[in-house]
Amino acid sequence: MSSFQTQSVHQPLSWSVFHQVANLLQQSVGTDATVLTDTQSSERFVLVASPSFIALLQATMIDRDRCKLNLDFSPETIAKFLAHLNQSVPFVLQENKSYLQSEFTLRLIEILSQSANYSAIQHQVEQERLINQVTTLIRHSLNLPVILETAVHQVREFLEADRVILYQFNFPAPSCLLEGEVPALDPATPNLDGITYEARSSDAIPSILNLMSEYSATSLKRLQAHRQTLSDHQKLNSRSTVASLLNQPTEIPIRAELVTPIVVQDELWGLLIVHQCQSVRQWHDREKILLQRIAEHLAIAIYQSKLYSELQQQKSTLEQQIIDRTQELRDTLIAAEAASLAKSEFLSTMSHELRTPLTTILGMAATLIRAFQDTNHILTPQKQVEYLQIIQERGDHLLALINDLLDLSEVEAGKMILELQEFSLSRLAQQSIQLVQGKADAKQVHLSLELLPSGDQSTRDFRFQADPQRVQQICLNLLSNAIKFTPKQGQVIMRVRVTGGTAILQVEDTGIGIPLEQRSLLFQKFKQLDSSYHRKYEGTGLGLALTKQLVELHGGTIEVDSTVGVGSRFTVFLPLPRD
Ligand code: ADP
């Protein structure tokens, strides 16, 4: 901002002007600023310094009534002056904020214009006013299109030019045009650039808005040939820049052209271009400087808007991340709560299931011991056998329960290894039926086995390859459940069938059935559909979970079909091993 640094008034002025400017300076800084003055001697001065505004006003006496004024805003000059006075300030001296400088200049010009008839000053007032308007717009708006549109119109009006345009480069490495080589562009992906904003004095001036040019290597070279023009304002007065860039030199009659680059963070972002079409025009230095200052402010606005949109982008990404993370946490929490609920339900069921047979075992054992020790306590041999049978039965039940638990944890840990071998599936089904026959008889449930397709014994001896112990476990679990949940006089049928490449095991009962809404819980471990403490049917809620795991370990699937009050049908599909 070198244009801010000194302002000298060559005409003699009255001392009252010096005092007015001195007052203005003191008003331009806050009360906590450093103010040094000497208003008595022939070389008078006022120095004001705050972190955002610094100035040194010096007056040289001409005679008793008149003086010459000099204003300096350069941090170096002010630092030297302070050193000369043996003074210092508690902050770093910096160039003035541009809006403060503009405001000060406007008021200074008002003072000067009242004291003398400065026609030249009028122009400067307008110029400062324009810059002030642009900077105010930039400070108050983040809407870049509005800022650019307004600036282009204001500049045209101020310069009374025929046309002002903003030529924008979209290609990613425009800095090469200022510094170095023409990049090797991929011809398949040409970048566009063109005129994005325009202001015209009247409709008689043809519009070139939205005129786009595709960057070919040739036009890049041509632009590079203008490199000097872009960096040297004296040479910017070339009427061919845009015309040659657009490769349409004859279609746009331009008599005079003033071009200023807009450089954002060392990258050539675009060009601010003024056209005179109807007459030849010589550009004044102050017009070139004005255009340059406007371009500098626009560069700030463009950078601000880029930062803002990056910030917005980051903000919305962060917001989305927070939403996703919150949802994840909520899901995890729900899953954890469900797991913890299932676990405590399981613990209470398990302790009940373990304690009930154990209490019976301990009670029976204590009664037997007492009978042996106490002669008054007589127990008939039949009773003794009965008690021992109960102990054995409950012990077996406990063992089965613990085995289920261990098996399930083994499958879940991925440690269960299947011992595959060939065996007769029909025989395995018959053995399973025999094993649960006692239970069925005790409940008066009719138990039967259907081997399909039916035929004589030899054709029904289905050979199968799997882990026979685990397949039997599957059959026993399904059969036990079917018997357990089927009332007296009910029926349980087991069907074994081999069709296509699949072995099908089916257990159908005429039991209580499973409500539709509870079916999804069936194969979850620790889930019993009736989990109330005093359940009617004993069990752990592990049988079906383990069954499903064993079926899947064999590469098979399990399905359930049930009607409440009518019965249930569990079907297991096991793939036949390939030859
Ligand atoms: P449990 O040891 O409690 O039988 P399972 O995992 O084998 O555990 O079964 C889970 C639940 O599914 C049972 O508590 C019961 O409510 C229901 N269920 C399983 N098989 C049947 C069936 N054949 N008929 C009706 N309900 C059944």
CSV table of C-alpha atoms in Angstrom, one decimal, residues 38-490:
chain,number,residue,atom,x,y,z
A,38,ASP,CA,5.4,19.9,19.5
A,39,THR,CA,3.2,22.8,18.4
A,40,GLN,CA,5.3,25.7,19.5
A,41,SER,CA,8.6,25.6,17.6
A,42,SER,CA,9.1,26.5,13.9
A,43,GLU,CA,9.4,22.8,13.0
A,44,ARG,CA,6.1,21.6,14.5
A,45,PHE,CA,4.8,18.0,14.5
A,46,VAL,CA,2.1,15.7,15.8
A,47,LEU,CA,2.8,12.0,15.9
A,48,VAL,CA,-0.1,9.5,16.7
A,49,ALA,CA,0.5,5.8,17.0
A,50,SER,CA,-2.0,3.0,17.8
A,51,PRO,CA,-1.9,-0.7,16.7
A,52,SER,CA,-4.3,0.1,13.8
A,53,PHE,CA,-3.4,3.6,12.8
A,54,ILE,CA,-0.1,5.6,12.7
A,55,ALA,CA,0.7,9.0,11.3
A,56,LEU,CA,3.2,11.8,11.5
A,57,LEU,CA,2.2,15.4,10.6
A,58,GLN,CA,5.0,17.8,10.2
A,59,ALA,CA,4.7,21.6,9.5
A,60,THR,CA,7.5,23.8,8.2
A,61,MET,CA,7.1,27.5,9.0
A,62,ILE,CA,6.9,29.8,6.0
A,63,ASP,CA,6.1,32.9,8.0
A,64,ARG,CA,4.0,33.8,11.1
A,65,ASP,CA,0.7,32.9,9.4
A,66,ARG,CA,1.6,30.2,7.0
A,67,CYS,CA,3.2,26.8,6.8
A,68,LYS,CA,3.8,23.8,4.6
A,69,LEU,CA,2.3,20.4,5.7
A,70,ASN,CA,3.7,16.9,5.3
A,71,LEU,CA,1.9,13.7,6.4
A,72,ASP,CA,3.7,10.4,6.7
A,73,PHE,CA,2.1,7.0,7.4
A,74,SER,CA,5.1,4.8,6.8
A,75,PRO,CA,6.0,2.6,9.8
A,76,GLU,CA,9.8,3.0,9.0
A,77,THR,CA,9.7,6.8,9.0
A,78,ILE,CA,7.6,6.9,12.2
A,79,ALA,CA,9.9,4.4,13.9
A,80,LYS,CA,12.9,6.6,12.9
A,81,PHE,CA,11.2,9.7,14.2
A,82,LEU,CA,10.4,8.0,17.5
A,83,ALA,CA,14.0,6.9,17.8
A,84,HIS,CA,15.1,10.4,17.2
A,85,LEU,CA,12.9,11.6,20.0
A,86,ASN,CA,14.1,8.7,22.2
A,87,GLN,CA,10.6,7.4,22.5
A,88,SER,CA,9.1,4.0,21.9
A,89,VAL,CA,5.6,2.4,21.7
A,90,PRO,CA,4.5,-0.8,23.3
A,91,PHE,CA,3.4,-2.5,20.1
A,92,VAL,CA,4.7,-3.2,16.6
A,93,LEU,CA,4.2,-0.4,14.1
A,94,GLN,CA,2.2,-1.6,11.1
A,95,GLU,CA,0.7,-0.1,8.0
A,96,ASN,CA,-2.6,1.4,8.5
A,97,LYS,CA,-5.8,-0.5,8.1
A,98,SER,CA,-7.1,0.5,4.7
A,99,TYR,CA,-10.6,1.5,5.8
A,100,LEU,CA,-9.1,3.8,8.6
A,101,GLN,CA,-6.7,5.3,6.0
A,102,SER,CA,-9.6,5.9,3.6
A,103,GLU,CA,-11.8,7.5,6.3
A,104,PHE,CA,-8.9,9.7,7.4
A,105,THR,CA,-8.1,10.8,3.9
A,106,LEU,CA,-11.7,11.7,3.2
A,107,ARG,CA,-11.9,13.9,6.3
A,108,LEU,CA,-8.5,15.4,5.5
A,109,ILE,CA,-9.6,16.4,2.0
A,110,GLU,CA,-12.7,18.0,3.5
A,111,ILE,CA,-10.5,20.2,5.7
A,112,LEU,CA,-8.2,21.0,2.9
A,113,SER,CA,-11.0,21.8,0.4
A,114,GLN,CA,-12.5,24.2,2.9
A,115,SER,CA,-9.2,26.0,3.3
A,116,ALA,CA,-8.3,26.4,-0.3
A,117,ASN,CA,-9.9,25.8,-3.7
A,118,TYR,CA,-8.5,22.5,-4.7
A,119,SER,CA,-10.2,21.2,-7.8
A,120,ALA,CA,-7.7,18.3,-8.0
A,121,ILE,CA,-8.7,17.3,-4.5
A,122,GLN,CA,-12.3,16.8,-5.6
A,123,HIS,CA,-11.2,13.9,-7.8
A,124,GLN,CA,-9.2,12.4,-4.9
A,125,VAL,CA,-12.3,12.7,-2.7
A,126,GLU,CA,-14.3,10.7,-5.2
A,127,GLN,CA,-11.6,8.2,-5.6
A,128,GLU,CA,-11.3,7.6,-1.9
A,129,ARG,CA,-15.0,7.4,-1.6
A,130,LEU,CA,-15.1,4.7,-4.3
A,131,ILE,CA,-12.4,2.7,-2.6
A,132,ASN,CA,-14.2,3.2,0.7
A,133,GLN,CA,-17.4,1.9,-0.8
A,134,VAL,CA,-15.7,-1.2,-2.1
A,135,THR,CA,-13.9,-1.9,1.1
A,136,THR,CA,-17.1,-1.4,3.1
A,137,LEU,CA,-18.9,-3.8,0.8
A,138,ILE,CA,-16.2,-6.3,1.3
A,139,ARG,CA,-16.2,-5.9,5.1
A,140,HIS,CA,-20.0,-6.3,5.3
A,141,SER,CA,-20.6,-9.0,2.8
A,142,LEU,CA,-19.4,-12.5,2.1
A,143,ASN,CA,-21.4,-12.7,-1.1
A,144,LEU,CA,-18.6,-12.6,-3.6
A,145,PRO,CA,-20.7,-12.4,-6.8
A,146,VAL,CA,-22.4,-9.2,-5.3
A,147,ILE,CA,-19.1,-7.7,-4.4
A,148,LEU,CA,-17.6,-8.4,-7.9
A,149,GLU,CA,-20.7,-7.2,-9.7
A,150,THR,CA,-21.0,-4.0,-7.7
A,151,ALA,CA,-17.2,-3.2,-8.0
A,152,VAL,CA,-17.3,-3.7,-11.8
A,153,HIS,CA,-20.3,-1.2,-12.0
A,154,GLN,CA,-18.8,1.3,-9.6
A,155,VAL,CA,-15.4,1.3,-11.4
A,156,ARG,CA,-17.1,1.8,-14.8
A,157,GLU,CA,-19.2,4.7,-13.5
A,158,PHE,CA,-16.2,6.3,-11.7
A,159,LEU,CA,-13.9,6.1,-14.7
A,160,GLU,CA,-16.8,6.9,-17.1
A,161,ALA,CA,-15.5,4.1,-19.3
A,162,ASP,CA,-17.5,2.3,-22.0
A,163,ARG,CA,-17.1,-1.1,-20.5
A,164,VAL,CA,-15.5,-2.8,-17.4
A,165,ILE,CA,-15.1,-6.6,-17.4
A,166,LEU,CA,-13.8,-9.2,-15.1
A,167,TYR,CA,-11.8,-11.9,-17.0
A,168,GLN,CA,-11.6,-14.9,-14.8
A,169,PHE,CA,-9.1,-17.8,-15.1
A,170,ASN,CA,-10.3,-21.2,-14.1
A,171,PHE,CA,-7.3,-23.2,-14.8
A,172,PRO,CA,-5.5,-24.5,-11.7
A,173,ALA,CA,-1.9,-23.1,-12.2
A,174,PRO,CA,-2.1,-19.6,-13.5
A,175,SER,CA,0.9,-18.5,-11.5
A,176,CYS,CA,3.1,-20.1,-14.2
A,177,LEU,CA,2.0,-17.3,-16.4
A,178,LEU,CA,3.6,-14.8,-14.0
A,179,GLU,CA,6.7,-16.8,-13.3
A,180,GLY,CA,7.7,-19.6,-15.6
A,181,GLU,CA,7.1,-22.1,-18.3
A,182,VAL,CA,3.9,-22.9,-20.1
A,183,PRO,CA,2.6,-26.1,-18.5
A,184,ALA,CA,2.0,-29.1,-20.6
A,185,LEU,CA,-1.8,-29.3,-20.6
A,186,ASP,CA,-3.6,-32.5,-21.1
A,187,PRO,CA,-5.5,-31.8,-24.4
A,188,ALA,CA,-8.3,-34.1,-23.3
A,189,THR,CA,-9.2,-31.9,-20.4
A,190,PRO,CA,-9.0,-28.3,-21.5
A,191,ASN,CA,-9.7,-25.6,-18.9
A,192,LEU,CA,-12.1,-22.8,-19.5
A,193,ASP,CA,-11.6,-19.1,-18.8
A,194,GLY,CA,-13.7,-16.1,-19.8
A,195,ILE,CA,-15.6,-13.0,-18.9
A,196,THR,CA,-17.7,-13.5,-15.8
A,197,TYR,CA,-18.8,-9.9,-14.9
A,198,GLU,CA,-19.4,-6.9,-17.1
A,199,ALA,CA,-20.7,-3.3,-16.8
A,200,ARG,CA,-21.4,-1.2,-20.0
A,201,SER,CA,-22.2,2.5,-20.4
A,202,SER,CA,-25.0,1.7,-22.8
A,203,ASP,CA,-26.5,-0.9,-25.0
A,204,ALA,CA,-24.5,0.6,-27.9
A,205,ILE,CA,-21.4,-1.1,-26.5
A,206,PRO,CA,-21.6,-4.8,-27.4
A,207,SER,CA,-21.7,-7.2,-24.6
A,208,ILE,CA,-18.9,-9.7,-24.3
A,209,LEU,CA,-20.2,-11.2,-21.0
A,210,ASN,CA,-19.8,-15.0,-20.8
A,211,LEU,CA,-17.4,-15.1,-23.7
A,212,MET,CA,-15.4,-18.1,-23.0
A,213,SER,CA,-12.1,-19.3,-24.3
A,214,GLU,CA,-10.7,-22.7,-24.2
A,215,TYR,CA,-7.1,-22.8,-23.2
A,216,SER,CA,-5.1,-24.4,-25.9
A,217,ALA,CA,-1.3,-24.4,-25.7
A,218,THR,CA,-1.3,-21.6,-28.3
A,219,SER,CA,-3.5,-19.2,-26.2
A,220,LEU,CA,-1.5,-20.0,-23.1
A,221,LYS,CA,1.7,-19.0,-25.0
A,222,ARG,CA,-0.1,-15.9,-26.2
A,223,LEU,CA,-1.0,-15.1,-22.6
A,224,GLN,CA,2.6,-15.7,-21.6
A,225,ALA,CA,3.7,-13.2,-24.2
A,226,HIS,CA,1.6,-10.7,-22.2
A,227,ARG,CA,3.4,-11.6,-19.0
A,228,GLN,CA,5.3,-8.3,-19.1
A,229,THR,CA,2.1,-6.5,-19.8
A,230,LEU,CA,0.4,-8.1,-16.8
A,231,SER,CA,3.2,-7.2,-14.3
A,232,ASP,CA,4.0,-3.8,-15.7
A,233,HIS,CA,1.2,-1.2,-15.5
A,234,GLN,CA,2.8,1.1,-17.9
A,235,LYS,CA,2.4,-1.6,-20.6
A,236,LEU,CA,-1.1,-2.6,-19.6
A,237,ASN,CA,-2.4,0.0,-21.9
A,238,SER,CA,-2.7,-2.5,-24.7
A,239,ARG,CA,-6.0,-2.8,-26.7
A,240,SER,CA,-5.2,-6.3,-27.8
A,241,THR,CA,-5.0,-8.2,-24.5
A,242,VAL,CA,-8.6,-9.6,-24.2
A,243,ALA,CA,-9.1,-9.6,-28.0
A,244,SER,CA,-6.0,-11.8,-28.4
A,245,LEU,CA,-6.9,-13.9,-25.5
A,246,LEU,CA,-10.2,-14.6,-26.9
A,247,ASN,CA,-8.7,-15.2,-30.3
A,248,GLN,CA,-11.2,-12.8,-31.9
A,249,PRO,CA,-9.3,-9.7,-32.5
A,250,THR,CA,-11.6,-8.1,-35.1
A,251,GLU,CA,-15.0,-8.6,-33.5
A,252,ILE,CA,-14.5,-6.3,-30.5
A,253,PRO,CA,-13.6,-2.7,-31.3
A,254,ILE,CA,-11.6,-1.5,-28.4
A,255,ARG,CA,-9.8,1.9,-28.7
A,256,ALA,CA,-8.2,1.9,-25.3
A,257,GLU,CA,-7.7,-0.8,-22.7
A,258,LEU,CA,-6.5,-0.7,-19.1
A,259,VAL,CA,-5.8,-4.1,-17.5
A,260,THR,CA,-4.9,-4.9,-13.9
A,261,PRO,CA,-4.2,-8.5,-12.7
A,262,ILE,CA,-6.1,-9.8,-9.7
A,263,VAL,CA,-3.6,-11.9,-7.8
A,264,VAL,CA,-5.0,-14.0,-5.0
A,265,GLN,CA,-2.3,-15.7,-2.8
A,266,ASP,CA,0.3,-15.4,-5.5
A,267,GLU,CA,-2.0,-17.0,-8.1
A,268,LEU,CA,-3.3,-15.0,-11.0
A,269,TRP,CA,-7.0,-15.3,-10.4
A,270,GLY,CA,-8.2,-12.9,-13.1
A,271,LEU,CA,-8.0,-9.5,-14.8
A,272,LEU,CA,-9.9,-6.3,-14.2
A,273,ILE,CA,-10.2,-4.7,-17.6
A,274,VAL,CA,-11.5,-1.2,-18.6
A,275,HIS,CA,-12.4,-0.6,-22.2
A,276,GLN,CA,-12.9,2.6,-24.1
A,277,CYS,CA,-14.6,1.7,-27.4
A,278,GLN,CA,-16.0,4.9,-28.8
A,279,SER,CA,-12.9,7.1,-28.5
A,280,VAL,CA,-9.2,6.9,-27.9
A,281,ARG,CA,-8.2,7.5,-24.3
A,282,GLN,CA,-5.0,8.1,-22.4
A,283,TRP,CA,-5.1,6.6,-19.0
A,284,HIS,CA,-3.9,8.8,-16.1
A,285,ASP,CA,-1.5,7.4,-13.5
A,286,ARG,CA,-4.1,8.0,-10.8
A,287,GLU,CA,-6.6,5.9,-12.8
A,288,LYS,CA,-4.1,3.1,-13.0
A,289,ILE,CA,-3.4,3.3,-9.3
A,290,LEU,CA,-7.1,3.3,-8.5
A,291,LEU,CA,-7.7,0.2,-10.6
A,292,GLN,CA,-4.8,-1.5,-8.9
A,293,ARG,CA,-6.1,-0.7,-5.5
A,294,ILE,CA,-9.6,-1.9,-6.4
A,295,ALA,CA,-8.0,-5.1,-7.7
A,296,GLU,CA,-6.1,-5.6,-4.4
A,297,HIS,CA,-9.3,-5.2,-2.5
A,298,LEU,CA,-11.1,-7.6,-4.7
A,299,ALA,CA,-8.3,-10.1,-4.2
A,300,ILE,CA,-8.8,-9.9,-0.5
A,301,ALA,CA,-12.6,-10.4,-1.0
A,302,ILE,CA,-12.0,-13.4,-3.2
A,303,TYR,CA,-9.5,-14.9,-0.7
A,304,GLN,CA,-12.0,-14.3,2.2
A,305,SER,CA,-14.8,-15.9,0.3
A,306,LYS,CA,-12.6,-18.9,-0.5
A,307,LEU,CA,-11.7,-19.3,3.1
A,308,TYR,CA,-15.3,-18.9,4.1
A,309,SER,CA,-16.5,-21.6,1.7
A,310,GLU,CA,-13.7,-23.9,2.9
A,311,LEU,CA,-14.8,-23.2,6.4
A,312,GLN,CA,-18.5,-23.9,5.5
A,313,GLN,CA,-17.4,-27.1,3.8
A,314,GLN,CA,-15.4,-28.2,6.9
A,315,LYS,CA,-18.3,-27.2,9.1
A,316,SER,CA,-20.8,-29.3,7.2
A,317,THR,CA,-18.3,-32.3,7.0
A,318,LEU,CA,-17.8,-32.0,10.8
A,319,GLU,CA,-21.6,-31.7,11.4
A,320,GLN,CA,-22.1,-34.9,9.3
A,321,GLN,CA,-19.3,-36.6,11.1
A,322,ILE,CA,-20.9,-35.7,14.5
A,323,ILE,CA,-24.3,-36.9,13.3
A,324,ASP,CA,-22.8,-40.2,12.1
A,325,ARG,CA,-20.8,-40.7,15.2
A,326,THR,CA,-23.7,-39.9,17.5
A,327,GLN,CA,-25.8,-42.4,15.6
A,328,GLU,CA,-23.0,-45.0,15.9
A,329,LEU,CA,-22.8,-44.3,19.6
A,330,ARG,CA,-26.5,-44.6,20.0
A,331,ASP,CA,-26.6,-47.9,18.1
A,332,THR,CA,-23.7,-49.2,20.2
A,333,LEU,CA,-25.4,-48.1,23.4
A,334,ILE,CA,-28.7,-49.8,22.3
A,335,ALA,CA,-26.7,-53.0,21.4
A,336,ALA,CA,-24.8,-52.9,24.7
A,337,GLU,CA,-28.1,-52.4,26.6
A,338,ALA,CA,-29.7,-55.3,24.8
A,339,ALA,CA,-26.7,-57.5,25.4
A,340,SER,CA,-26.6,-56.6,29.0
A,341,LEU,CA,-30.3,-57.2,29.4
A,342,ALA,CA,-30.0,-60.6,27.6
A,343,LYS,CA,-27.0,-61.4,29.8
A,344,SER,CA,-28.8,-60.6,33.1
A,345,GLU,CA,-31.9,-62.5,31.9
A,346,PHE,CA,-29.6,-65.4,31.0
A,347,LEU,CA,-27.9,-65.3,34.4
A,348,SER,CA,-31.1,-65.4,36.3
A,349,THR,CA,-32.4,-68.2,34.1
A,350,MET,CA,-29.2,-70.1,34.4
A,351,SER,CA,-29.0,-69.8,38.1
A,352,HIS,CA,-32.6,-71.1,38.3
A,353,GLU,CA,-31.9,-74.0,35.9
A,354,LEU,CA,-28.7,-75.0,37.8
A,355,ARG,CA,-30.1,-74.5,41.3
A,356,THR,CA,-33.3,-76.5,40.8
A,357,PRO,CA,-31.7,-79.9,39.9
A,358,LEU,CA,-28.9,-79.2,42.4
A,359,THR,CA,-31.3,-78.6,45.3
A,360,THR,CA,-33.1,-81.8,44.4
A,361,ILE,CA,-29.8,-83.7,44.3
A,362,LEU,CA,-28.6,-82.3,47.6
A,363,GLY,CA,-32.0,-82.9,49.2
A,364,MET,CA,-32.2,-86.6,48.0
A,365,ALA,CA,-28.5,-87.2,49.0
A,366,ALA,CA,-29.1,-85.7,52.5
A,367,THR,CA,-32.2,-87.9,53.0
A,368,LEU,CA,-30.3,-91.0,52.0
A,369,ILE,CA,-27.3,-90.2,54.3
A,370,ARG,CA,-29.7,-89.6,57.2
A,371,ALA,CA,-31.4,-93.0,56.5
A,372,PHE,CA,-28.0,-94.8,56.7
A,373,GLN,CA,-26.9,-92.9,59.9
A,374,ASP,CA,-30.2,-92.7,61.8
A,375,THR,CA,-31.8,-96.0,62.7
A,376,ASN,CA,-35.1,-94.2,63.4
A,377,HIS,CA,-35.2,-92.9,59.9
A,378,ILE,CA,-36.2,-95.9,57.9
A,379,LEU,CA,-36.2,-95.8,54.1
A,380,THR,CA,-37.5,-98.7,52.1
A,381,PRO,CA,-35.1,-100.2,49.4
A,382,GLN,CA,-37.6,-99.1,46.7
A,383,LYS,CA,-37.5,-95.5,48.0
A,384,GLN,CA,-33.7,-95.6,48.1
A,385,VAL,CA,-33.6,-96.7,44.5
A,386,GLU,CA,-36.1,-94.1,43.5
A,387,TYR,CA,-34.1,-91.3,45.2
A,388,LEU,CA,-30.9,-92.5,43.5
A,389,GLN,CA,-32.7,-92.5,40.1
A,390,ILE,CA,-33.8,-88.9,40.7
A,391,ILE,CA,-30.2,-88.0,41.6
A,392,GLN,CA,-29.0,-89.6,38.4
A,393,GLU,CA,-31.7,-88.0,36.3
A,394,ARG,CA,-31.0,-84.5,37.6
A,395,GLY,CA,-27.3,-85.0,37.3
A,396,ASP,CA,-27.7,-86.0,33.7
A,397,HIS,CA,-29.8,-82.9,33.1
A,398,LEU,CA,-27.1,-80.7,34.7
A,399,LEU,CA,-24.4,-82.3,32.6
A,400,ALA,CA,-26.4,-81.7,29.4
A,401,LEU,CA,-26.9,-78.1,30.4
A,402,ILE,CA,-23.2,-77.5,31.0
A,403,ASN,CA,-22.3,-79.3,27.8
A,404,ASP,CA,-24.7,-77.1,25.8
A,405,LEU,CA,-23.0,-74.0,27.4
A,406,LEU,CA,-19.5,-75.3,26.6
A,407,ASP,CA,-20.4,-76.2,23.1
A,408,LEU,CA,-22.0,-72.9,22.4
A,409,SER,CA,-19.0,-70.9,23.7
A,410,GLU,CA,-16.7,-73.2,21.7
A,411,VAL,CA,-18.6,-72.5,18.4
A,412,GLU,CA,-18.7,-68.8,19.2
A,413,ALA,CA,-15.0,-68.7,19.8
A,414,GLY,CA,-14.5,-70.5,16.4
A,415,LYS,CA,-12.9,-73.4,18.2
A,416,MET,CA,-15.3,-76.1,17.4
A,417,ILE,CA,-13.9,-78.6,14.8
A,418,LEU,CA,-16.3,-80.9,13.0
A,419,GLU,CA,-15.2,-84.5,12.8
A,420,LEU,CA,-16.6,-85.4,9.4
A,421,GLN,CA,-17.2,-89.0,8.5
A,422,GLU,CA,-19.6,-91.1,6.5
A,423,PHE,CA,-22.6,-92.6,8.4
A,424,SER,CA,-26.1,-93.7,8.0
A,425,LEU,CA,-28.5,-90.8,8.4
A,426,SER,CA,-31.5,-93.1,8.8
A,427,ARG,CA,-29.9,-95.0,11.5
A,428,LEU,CA,-28.9,-91.9,13.3
A,429,ALA,CA,-32.5,-90.7,13.2
A,430,GLN,CA,-33.7,-94.0,14.6
A,431,GLN,CA,-31.2,-93.8,17.4
A,432,SER,CA,-32.3,-90.2,18.3
A,433,ILE,CA,-35.9,-91.3,18.4
A,434,GLN,CA,-34.9,-94.1,20.8
A,435,LEU,CA,-33.0,-91.7,23.0
A,436,VAL,CA,-36.1,-89.5,23.6
A,437,GLN,CA,-38.7,-92.2,23.5
A,438,GLY,CA,-38.6,-92.3,27.3
A,439,LYS,CA,-39.4,-88.6,27.6
A,440,ALA,CA,-42.2,-88.9,25.0
A,441,ASP,CA,-43.7,-91.9,26.9
A,442,ALA,CA,-43.6,-90.0,30.2
A,443,LYS,CA,-45.5,-87.1,28.6
A,444,GLN,CA,-47.8,-89.5,26.7
A,445,VAL,CA,-46.7,-87.9,23.4
A,446,HIS,CA,-46.8,-90.1,20.4
A,447,LEU,CA,-43.4,-90.2,18.6
A,448,SER,CA,-42.8,-91.5,15.1
A,449,LEU,CA,-40.2,-91.5,12.3
A,450,GLU,CA,-40.8,-91.2,8.6
A,451,LEU,CA,-38.0,-92.0,6.2
A,452,LEU,CA,-38.6,-90.5,2.7
A,453,PRO,CA,-38.7,-91.8,0.1
A,454,SER,CA,-40.2,-94.9,1.7
A,455,GLY,CA,-39.2,-98.3,0.5
A,456,ASP,CA,-37.5,-101.3,1.9
A,457,GLN,CA,-34.8,-100.9,4.6
A,458,SER,CA,-31.8,-101.1,2.2
A,459,THR,CA,-33.0,-98.2,-0.1
A,460,ARG,CA,-33.7,-96.1,3.0
A,461,ASP,CA,-30.2,-96.3,4.4
A,462,PHE,CA,-29.2,-92.8,3.5
A,463,ARG,CA,-25.4,-92.5,3.5
A,464,PHE,CA,-24.3,-89.1,4.6
A,465,GLN,CA,-21.0,-87.3,5.4
A,466,ALA,CA,-21.0,-85.0,8.4
A,467,ASP,CA,-20.1,-84.9,12.1
A,468,PRO,CA,-22.6,-87.6,13.3
A,469,GLN,CA,-22.3,-86.6,16.9
A,470,ARG,CA,-23.3,-83.0,16.0
A,471,VAL,CA,-26.1,-84.1,13.7
A,472,GLN,CA,-27.5,-86.2,16.5
A,473,GLN,CA,-27.2,-83.2,18.8
A,474,ILE,CA,-29.3,-81.2,16.3
A,475,CYS,CA,-31.9,-84.0,16.1
A,476,LEU,CA,-32.1,-84.4,19.9
A,477,ASN,CA,-32.5,-80.7,20.5
A,478,LEU,CA,-35.4,-80.4,18.0
A,479,LEU,CA,-37.0,-83.6,19.3
A,480,SER,CA,-36.7,-82.6,23.0
A,481,ASN,CA,-38.2,-79.2,22.3
A,482,ALA,CA,-41.1,-80.8,20.3
A,483,ILE,CA,-41.9,-83.2,23.2
A,484,LYS,CA,-41.4,-80.5,25.8
A,485,PHE,CA,-43.8,-78.1,24.1
A,486,THR,CA,-46.4,-80.7,23.1
A,487,PRO,CA,-49.2,-81.5,25.5
A,488,LYS,CA,-50.5,-85.0,26.4
A,489,GLN,CA,-51.8,-87.1,23.6
A,490,GLY,CA,-50.0,-84.9,21.1
